[in-house]
Short mmCIF file of C-alpha atoms and ligand atoms in Angstrom, two decimals:
data_model
loop_
_atom_site.label_atom_id
_atom_site.label_comp_id
_atom_site.label_asym_id
_atom_site.label_seq_id
_atom_site.Cartn_x
_atom_site.Cartn_y
_atom_site.Cartn_z
CA UNK S 23 71.78 113.80 140.08
CA UNK S 24 69.76 112.02 137.55
CA UNK S 25 66.47 114.00 136.68
CA UNK S 26 63.39 111.54 135.96
CA UNK S 27 59.95 112.14 134.47
CA UNK S 28 57.69 109.21 135.42
CA UNK S 29 54.96 108.83 132.93
CA UNK S 30 51.72 107.07 134.25
CA UNK S 31 48.24 105.95 133.33
CA UNK S 32 46.72 104.28 136.22
CA UNK S 33 47.32 102.60 139.23
CA UNK S 34 50.89 103.91 139.68
CA UNK S 35 52.66 100.67 141.44
CA UNK S 36 55.88 100.92 139.53
CA UNK S 37 55.85 104.63 140.31
CA UNK S 38 55.40 103.64 143.89
CA UNK S 39 58.30 101.23 143.68
CA UNK S 40 60.47 103.86 142.32
CA UNK S 41 59.46 106.29 145.13
CA UNK S 42 60.13 103.60 147.67
CA UNK S 43 63.62 102.56 146.34
CA UNK S 44 64.73 106.29 146.20
CA UNK S 45 63.39 106.65 149.76
CA UNK S 46 65.40 103.68 151.03
CA UNK S 47 68.39 104.54 148.97
CA UNK S 48 68.19 101.19 146.65
CA UNK S 49 68.30 103.79 143.98
CA UNK S 50 71.17 106.59 144.39
CA UNK S 51 71.83 109.83 142.49
CA UNK S 52 68.26 110.24 140.94
CA UNK S 53 65.13 112.38 141.90
CA UNK S 54 61.48 112.25 140.34
CA UNK S 55 61.46 115.72 138.86
CA UNK S 56 57.77 115.14 137.79
CA UNK S 57 54.94 112.50 137.56
CA UNK S 58 52.90 113.10 134.24
CA UNK S 59 49.64 111.12 133.76
CA UNK S 60 47.69 111.00 130.46
CA UNK S 61 44.45 110.28 132.59
CA UNK S 62 42.66 112.61 135.23
CA UNK S 63 42.04 111.12 138.74
CA UNK S 64 44.18 108.16 138.65
CA UNK S 65 45.89 106.59 141.73
CA UNK S 66 49.23 107.31 140.35
CA UNK S 67 48.57 110.95 140.80
CA UNK S 68 47.58 110.38 144.43
CA UNK S 69 50.82 108.39 144.95
CA UNK S 70 52.77 111.41 143.60
CA UNK S 71 50.70 113.86 145.87
CA UNK S 72 51.40 111.78 148.91
CA UNK S 73 55.29 111.64 148.08
CA UNK S 74 55.04 115.50 147.64
CA UNK S 75 56.16 115.20 144.09
CA UNK S 76 55.30 117.51 141.22
CA UNK S 77 52.47 115.93 139.19
CA UNK S 78 50.30 116.92 136.20
CA UNK S 79 47.91 115.46 133.82
CA UNK S 80 48.28 115.95 130.23
CA UNK S 81 45.33 114.44 128.64
CA UNK S 82 44.41 113.66 124.98
CA UNK S 83 40.89 114.42 126.06
CA UNK S 84 42.02 117.99 126.80
CA UNK S 85 43.26 118.81 123.32
CA UNK S 86 41.60 119.22 119.75
CA UNK S 87 43.80 116.83 118.18
CA UNK S 88 46.74 114.56 118.70
CA UNK S 89 49.21 116.82 117.31
CA UNK S 90 48.24 119.47 119.87
CA UNK S 91 48.39 116.59 122.83
CA UNK S 92 51.89 115.58 121.44
CA UNK S 93 53.31 119.01 121.69
CA UNK S 94 51.75 119.65 125.08
CA UNK S 95 53.44 116.50 126.34
CA UNK S 96 56.83 117.39 124.86
CA UNK S 97 56.39 120.89 126.34
CA UNK S 98 55.70 119.66 129.89
CA UNK S 99 58.63 116.95 129.92
CA UNK S 100 60.89 119.72 128.62
CA UNK S 101 59.81 122.16 131.20
CA UNK S 102 61.16 120.03 134.08
CA UNK S 103 64.67 119.82 132.32
CA UNK S 104 64.82 115.80 132.84
CA UNK S 105 67.71 113.48 132.03
CA UNK S 106 65.42 110.29 131.91
CA UNK S 107 61.85 109.50 130.84
CA UNK S 108 60.50 106.31 132.51
CA UNK S 109 57.30 105.07 131.10
CA UNK S 110 55.58 103.08 134.27
CA UNK S 111 52.59 101.60 132.94
CA UNK S 112 52.05 104.48 130.38
CA UNK S 113 49.49 103.41 127.77
CA UNK S 114 50.07 106.21 125.07
CA UNK S 115 52.25 105.80 122.09
CA UNK S 116 55.20 108.00 122.54
CA UNK S 117 55.32 110.62 119.84
CA UNK S 118 58.35 110.43 117.59
CA UNK S 119 59.29 114.05 118.36
CA UNK S 120 59.67 113.00 121.95
CA UNK S 121 61.66 110.09 120.94
CA UNK S 122 63.95 112.00 118.75
CA UNK S 123 64.46 114.79 121.58
CA UNK S 124 65.12 111.97 124.20
CA UNK S 125 66.89 109.49 121.85
CA UNK S 126 68.23 106.56 124.32
CA UNK S 127 67.06 108.50 127.53
CA UNK S 128 63.49 106.71 127.64
CA UNK S 129 62.81 103.36 129.29
CA UNK S 130 59.62 101.13 129.37
CA UNK S 131 58.71 98.46 131.56
CA UNK S 132 56.80 95.68 129.76
CA UNK S 133 55.22 92.66 131.64
CA UNK S 134 56.55 89.93 129.50
CA UNK S 135 59.90 88.50 128.34
CA UNK S 136 60.41 90.46 125.27
CA UNK S 137 60.09 89.15 122.52
CA UNK S 138 57.35 87.24 123.78
CA UNK S 139 53.97 88.79 124.23
CA UNK S 140 54.72 92.31 123.14
CA UNK S 141 53.95 94.62 120.36
CA UNK S 142 50.61 96.45 119.39
CA UNK S 143 47.64 95.36 121.53
CA UNK S 144 50.02 93.71 124.33
CA UNK S 145 49.62 95.57 127.43
CA UNK S 146 48.05 95.27 130.99
CA UNK S 147 46.34 92.19 131.46
CA UNK S 148 46.29 91.07 127.70
CA UNK S 149 49.81 90.17 128.11
CA UNK S 150 49.16 87.66 130.97
CA UNK S 151 45.98 86.50 128.97
CA UNK S 152 48.19 85.70 126.17
CA UNK S 153 51.03 83.85 128.29
CA UNK S 154 48.15 81.76 129.97
CA UNK S 155 46.56 80.92 126.54
CA UNK S 156 49.91 79.93 125.12
CA UNK S 157 50.64 77.80 128.18
CA UNK S 158 54.09 79.11 129.12
CA UNK S 159 55.76 77.97 132.36
CA UNK S 160 57.76 80.96 132.91
CA UNK S 161 57.00 84.59 132.00
CA UNK S 162 58.47 87.72 133.58
CA UNK S 163 59.13 91.54 132.79
CA UNK S 164 61.34 93.54 130.64
CA UNK S 165 62.96 96.87 130.98
CA UNK S 166 63.96 98.41 127.51
CA UNK S 167 64.91 101.58 125.79
CA UNK S 168 62.07 102.97 123.57
CA UNK S 169 62.71 103.58 120.16
CA UNK S 170 59.94 104.22 117.28
CA UNK S 171 58.78 100.74 117.33
CA UNK S 172 56.44 98.99 120.07
CA UNK S 173 58.46 97.18 122.64
CA UNK S 174 61.24 96.92 120.04
CA UNK S 175 63.98 99.05 121.75
CA UNK S 176 67.19 97.45 123.05
CA UNK S 177 66.70 95.38 126.05
CA UNK S 178 68.14 96.41 129.57
CA UNK S 179 67.14 94.01 132.24
CA UNK S 180 64.83 91.10 132.45
CA UNK S 181 63.48 89.03 135.25
CA UNK S 182 61.70 85.55 134.82
CA UNK S 183 58.69 84.70 137.14
CA UNK S 184 57.09 81.12 137.06
CA UNK S 185 53.45 80.72 136.09
CA UNK S 186 51.77 78.63 138.56
CA UNK S 187 48.61 76.04 138.26
CA UNK S 188 45.48 77.83 138.63
CA UNK S 189 46.92 81.12 137.64
CA UNK S 190 44.46 83.85 136.35
CA UNK S 191 45.66 86.65 134.44
CA UNK S 192 45.04 88.93 137.65
CA UNK S 193 47.19 86.39 139.92
CA UNK S 194 50.01 86.25 137.32
CA UNK S 195 50.00 89.76 136.63
CA UNK S 196 50.30 90.45 140.59
CA UNK S 197 53.28 88.02 140.69
CA UNK S 198 54.97 89.59 137.52
CA UNK S 199 54.69 92.97 139.21
CA UNK S 200 55.59 91.77 142.69
CA UNK S 201 58.52 89.50 141.62
CA UNK S 202 59.93 91.47 138.48
CA UNK S 203 58.61 94.84 137.57
CA UNK S 204 58.99 96.49 140.98
CA UNK S 205 62.50 95.04 141.12
CA UNK S 206 63.92 95.68 137.71
CA UNK S 207 62.20 99.29 136.91
CA UNK S 208 64.04 100.60 139.94
CA UNK S 209 67.47 98.72 139.26
CA UNK S 210 67.51 100.01 135.75
CA UNK S 211 67.08 103.43 137.12
CA UNK S 212 69.85 103.09 139.52
CA UNK S 213 72.15 101.52 136.98
CA UNK S 214 71.52 104.55 134.54
CA UNK S 215 71.77 107.08 137.43
CA UNK S 216 75.23 105.56 138.43
CA UNK S 217 76.67 105.20 134.75
CA UNK S 218 76.45 101.64 134.75
CA UNK S 219 74.72 101.47 131.30
CA UNK S 220 76.73 101.68 128.20
C1 GRF L 20 50.68 96.94 134.56
O1 GRF L 20 50.13 96.00 133.62
C2 GRF L 20 52.17 96.65 134.42
O2 GRF L 20 52.54 95.43 134.27
C3 GRF L 20 52.41 97.67 132.93
O3 GRF L 20 51.62 98.88 133.40
C4 GRF L 20 50.42 98.20 134.14
C5 GRF L 20 50.01 99.08 135.11
O4 GRF L 20 51.19 99.37 136.07
N1 GRF L 20 53.73 98.03 133.16
P1 GRF L 20 51.15 100.53 137.37
O5 GRF L 20 50.49 99.87 138.37
O6 GRF L 20 50.30 101.60 136.70
O7 GRF L 20 52.43 100.90 137.27
#
């Protein structure tokens, strides 16, 4: 059974997709051991509570400096003895000590077709604003392994999504979530849980 830590920052819709796909057995051999948020009082923590999942908040605001936060985050993750860390809308840079400790065992969902619209400063709605500004006709989402760069690790899955006339960043984000993110992140977890990833 693959034990997963899901790291979140806000709405938790990707977390919800994982919860729902485990419940309907689209994902097998995996369980969410803990949900960790870097923000207090976010909907993702409510979703974890609704699903009776262990959840906690490790917020930089609660620590004197970044090193203390990094240590607390690592200790929290280690305490749950997880096999895989899933960044699901997690907006904090993962400290190098965690990437070293969990090498090739951290995946992230990014709301574009990497290498487009990714890297520092490209997160949330900003990604879709950039795609609309550039005028691309196809965008999508990417699941990749996390390395020490920003959105630079090996790509595991991608799914394309059409940009439609009149799209706003919000309407495009919603379509990318519904048609891509909420599909490929659970799919990637199921692949890893069932040994289908080299
Ligand atoms: C969304 O912009 C999503 O594309 C990205 O993180 C943000 C929040 O996702 N992965 P969630 O609703 O908190 O899962």
